[in-house]
Amino acid sequence: EAGVVQSPRYKIIEKKQPVAFWCNPISGHNTLYWYLQNLGQGPELLIRYENEEAVDDSQLPKDRFSAERLKGVDSTLKIQPAELGDSAVYLCASSSPSGLADNEQFFGPGTRLTVL
Amino acid sequence: DAKTTQPPSMDCAEGRAANLPCNHSTISGNEYVYWYRQIHSQGPQYIIHGLKNNETNEMASLIITEDRKSSTLILPHATLRDTAVYYCIGGYSSASKIIFGSGTRLSIRP
């Protein structure tokens, strides 16, 4: 079974440029998460989708960050324009139907963003 | 979600049991305790979870105190591949919002 796929694995951009990250969750997983992880810290949730609906985007900086999951499968996270402080690892995770304690989150390898 | 407290780092000799503590004194009665780990340059990986009873799987054992204010993750025979950051998390469901802290960085000595 294929795991959560993310691309690109690494991205280097100059500040004020746009950037996009893509995530393909595990087949059949209707819940998808985007996390941000700064160096030396644990992941922080940016947004959670149930199918195509964003059910928790309270931590997403909406002035520059946007996300979509149009068909309830893969998802894109965008930053426009990027700032120096956005340098971090962006993690995508997925899980099967929510509300059950046994439904672990499966994480992708992440995209390491460097903003110069 | 319950706030958890973990030591920032620990080390253990290879082949010995690694015991990682976690305090979660504010956990509510129906919040689970989840453990994830993150190996360098990888995403976090689920290890185990429990509510009241002790749990064991192929990766680890989880011992939860009777008052549920703390727990210990036990890796019975630590190997070099267990070197990682271990996160203890309290939550109603692993599939809902979970809050990672800074975790414990476990180093295994050869």
Coordinates of C-alpha atoms in Angstrom, one line a residue:
Chain A
E1 CA 0.0 0.0 0.0
A2 CA 1.4 3.4 -1.0
G3 CA 1.8 5.9 1.8
V4 CA 1.1 9.6 1.8
V5 CA 2.9 11.2 -1.2
Q6 CA 4.2 14.7 -1.1
S7 CA 6.0 16.8 -3.7
P8 CA 8.4 18.4 -4.0
R9 CA 10.6 17.1 -1.2
Y10 CA 12.7 20.3 -1.2
K11 CA 12.0 23.8 -2.5
I12 CA 14.2 26.9 -2.4
I13 CA 12.7 30.2 -3.3
E14 CA 13.3 33.9 -2.8
K15 CA 11.1 35.9 -0.5
K16 CA 7.9 37.4 -2.0
Q17 CA 7.7 34.5 -4.6
P18 CA 4.8 32.1 -4.6
V19 CA 5.1 28.4 -3.8
A20 CA 2.8 25.4 -3.8
F21 CA 3.0 22.0 -2.2
W22 CA 1.1 18.9 -3.3
C23 CA -0.2 16.0 -1.3
N24 CA -1.8 12.7 -2.3
P25 CA -3.2 10.9 0.8
I26 CA -3.6 7.2 1.3
S27 CA -6.4 5.8 -0.9
G28 CA -9.7 5.8 1.0
H29 CA -8.6 8.3 3.6
N30 CA -11.2 11.0 3.7
T31 CA -9.4 13.2 6.4
L32 CA -6.4 15.2 5.3
Y33 CA -4.1 17.4 7.3
W34 CA -1.5 20.0 6.6
Y35 CA 1.1 20.7 9.3
L36 CA 4.0 23.1 9.6
Q37 CA 7.1 22.1 11.5
N38 CA 9.8 24.5 12.5
L39 CA 13.2 23.3 13.4
G40 CA 13.4 21.6 16.8
Q41 CA 9.6 21.8 17.4
G42 CA 6.7 19.5 16.9
P43 CA 4.3 19.8 14.0
E44 CA 1.6 22.4 14.2
L45 CA -1.7 21.9 12.5
L46 CA -2.5 24.4 9.7
I47 CA -5.7 22.9 8.3
R48 CA -7.8 19.8 8.4
Y49 CA -10.1 18.5 5.7
E50 CA -13.0 16.1 5.9
N51 CA -13.4 15.1 2.2
E52 CA -13.4 18.4 0.4
E53 CA -14.5 20.5 3.4
A54 CA -12.0 22.4 5.5
V55 CA -13.3 21.7 9.0
D56 CA -10.5 23.3 10.9
D57 CA -8.5 26.2 9.4
S58 CA -8.2 28.3 12.5
Q59 CA -4.4 28.2 12.5
L60 CA -4.0 28.9 8.8
P61 CA -2.6 32.4 8.1
K62 CA -5.2 33.3 5.6
D63 CA -3.5 36.5 4.4
R64 CA -0.8 34.5 2.6
F65 CA -1.7 30.9 2.9
S66 CA -4.4 29.0 1.0
A67 CA -5.3 25.4 0.6
E68 CA -7.7 23.4 -1.5
R69 CA -8.9 19.8 -1.9
L70 CA -11.4 20.2 -4.7
K71 CA -12.3 16.5 -5.3
G72 CA -11.7 15.3 -1.8
V73 CA -8.6 13.4 -2.7
D74 CA -5.3 15.2 -3.3
S75 CA -4.6 18.6 -1.9
T76 CA -2.5 21.7 -2.6
L77 CA -1.1 24.2 0.0
K78 CA 0.0 27.6 -1.4
I79 CA 1.9 30.5 0.1
Q80 CA 1.8 33.8 -1.7
P81 CA 4.0 35.7 -1.1
A82 CA 6.5 33.7 0.9
E83 CA 8.4 35.4 3.7
L84 CA 11.7 34.4 5.4
G85 CA 9.8 33.1 8.4
D86 CA 8.0 30.5 6.3
S87 CA 11.1 28.4 6.0
A88 CA 10.0 25.1 7.6
V89 CA 9.0 21.6 6.8
Y90 CA 5.4 21.3 5.6
L91 CA 3.9 17.9 6.4
C92 CA 0.8 16.3 5.0
A93 CA -1.1 13.5 6.8
S94 CA -4.2 11.5 6.3
S95 CA -6.5 9.2 8.2
S96 CA -9.7 7.2 7.7
P97 CA -13.1 8.3 9.1
S98 CA -12.8 10.6 12.1
G99 CA -14.3 10.2 15.6
L100 CA -12.6 6.8 16.2
A101 CA -9.7 6.7 18.6
D102 CA -8.0 4.0 16.5
N103 CA -7.7 6.1 13.4
E104 CA -4.0 7.0 13.5
Q105 CA -2.7 9.7 11.2
F106 CA -0.3 8.6 8.5
F107 CA 2.3 11.2 7.6
G108 CA 4.1 11.9 4.4
P109 CA 7.9 12.7 4.3
G110 CA 7.2 16.5 4.1
T111 CA 8.4 19.3 1.9
R112 CA 11.4 21.3 3.2
L113 CA 10.9 25.0 2.2
T114 CA 13.8 27.4 2.3
V115 CA 13.0 31.1 1.7
L116 CA 16.0 33.2 0.9
Chain B
D1 CA -6.8 18.7 24.0
A2 CA -4.7 17.9 27.1
K3 CA -1.3 19.5 27.5
T4 CA 1.6 17.0 28.0
T5 CA 5.0 17.4 29.5
Q6 CA 8.0 15.4 28.5
P7 CA 11.8 15.6 29.2
P8 CA 13.6 17.2 26.2
S9 CA 16.1 14.4 25.9
M10 CA 17.0 11.0 27.1
D11 CA 19.5 8.3 26.2
C12 CA 19.5 4.5 26.5
A13 CA 22.0 1.8 25.8
E14 CA 21.3 -0.4 22.8
G15 CA 19.5 -3.6 23.8
R16 CA 18.2 -2.2 27.0
A17 CA 14.6 -1.0 27.7
A18 CA 13.9 2.6 27.0
N19 CA 11.3 4.1 29.3
L20 CA 10.0 7.5 28.1
P21 CA 7.8 9.3 30.7
C22 CA 5.0 11.7 30.0
N23 CA 2.9 13.9 32.4
H24 CA -0.6 14.7 31.3
S25 CA -2.2 15.8 34.6
T26 CA -4.9 17.8 32.8
I27 CA -6.2 15.0 30.7
S28 CA -9.9 14.5 30.8
G29 CA -11.6 11.2 31.4
N30 CA -12.3 10.4 27.8
E31 CA -9.1 11.6 26.3
Y32 CA -6.7 9.1 24.9
V33 CA -2.9 9.1 25.3
Y34 CA -1.2 8.8 21.9
W35 CA 2.5 8.3 21.2
Y36 CA 4.1 9.1 17.9
R37 CA 7.8 9.2 16.9
Q38 CA 9.7 11.1 14.3
I39 CA 12.9 9.8 12.8
H40 CA 15.2 12.4 11.3
S41 CA 14.0 13.7 7.9
Q42 CA 10.8 11.7 8.1
G43 CA 7.2 12.4 9.0
P44 CA 5.9 11.3 12.4
Q45 CA 4.9 7.7 12.8
Y46 CA 2.1 6.3 15.1
I47 CA 3.3 4.0 17.8
I48 CA 0.5 3.2 20.3
H49 CA -2.4 4.7 22.2
G50 CA -4.4 3.9 25.3
L51 CA -7.2 5.2 27.5
K52 CA -7.0 3.5 30.9
N53 CA -5.5 0.1 30.5
N54 CA -2.0 -0.7 29.6
E55 CA -1.4 -1.5 26.0
T56 CA 1.2 -3.5 24.0
N57 CA 1.8 -3.9 20.4
E58 CA 4.7 -5.0 18.2
M59 CA 6.5 -1.7 18.7
A60 CA 6.1 -0.8 22.3
S61 CA 4.2 -1.0 25.6
L62 CA 2.2 1.8 27.1
I63 CA 1.8 2.0 30.9
I64 CA -0.8 4.5 32.1
T65 CA -1.1 5.3 35.8
E66 CA -4.3 4.6 37.6
D67 CA -5.1 8.3 38.0
R68 CA -4.2 8.8 34.3
K69 CA -2.0 11.8 35.1
S70 CA 1.1 10.2 33.6
S71 CA 2.2 7.4 31.4
T72 CA 5.4 5.7 30.2
L73 CA 6.2 4.4 26.8
I74 CA 8.5 1.3 26.9
L75 CA 10.6 0.2 24.0
P76 CA 11.7 -3.3 25.4
H77 CA 14.9 -3.7 23.5
A78 CA 16.1 -0.4 22.1
T79 CA 18.1 -0.5 18.8
L80 CA 19.9 2.3 17.0
R81 CA 16.9 2.6 14.7
D82 CA 14.8 3.8 17.6
T83 CA 16.8 7.0 17.7
A84 CA 14.0 9.6 17.2
V85 CA 11.9 12.3 18.8
Y86 CA 9.0 10.8 20.7
Y87 CA 5.8 12.7 21.1
C88 CA 3.2 12.1 23.8
I89 CA -0.2 13.6 22.9
G90 CA -3.6 13.7 24.6
G91 CA -6.7 13.8 22.5
Y92 CA -10.2 12.5 21.9
S93 CA -9.3 10.9 18.6
S94 CA -6.0 10.6 16.7
A95 CA -8.0 11.5 13.6
S96 CA -9.2 14.8 15.1
K97 CA -7.0 17.7 16.1
I98 CA -4.0 16.6 18.0
I99 CA -1.4 18.9 19.4
F100 CA 2.3 17.9 19.3
G101 CA 4.6 19.3 21.9
S102 CA 8.4 19.4 21.6
G103 CA 8.7 15.7 22.4
T104 CA 11.6 13.8 23.9
R105 CA 14.7 13.3 21.8
L106 CA 15.8 9.7 22.4
S107 CA 19.4 8.7 21.7
I108 CA 20.5 5.1 21.7
R109 CA 24.1 4.4 22.6
P110 CA 25.8 1.5 20.9

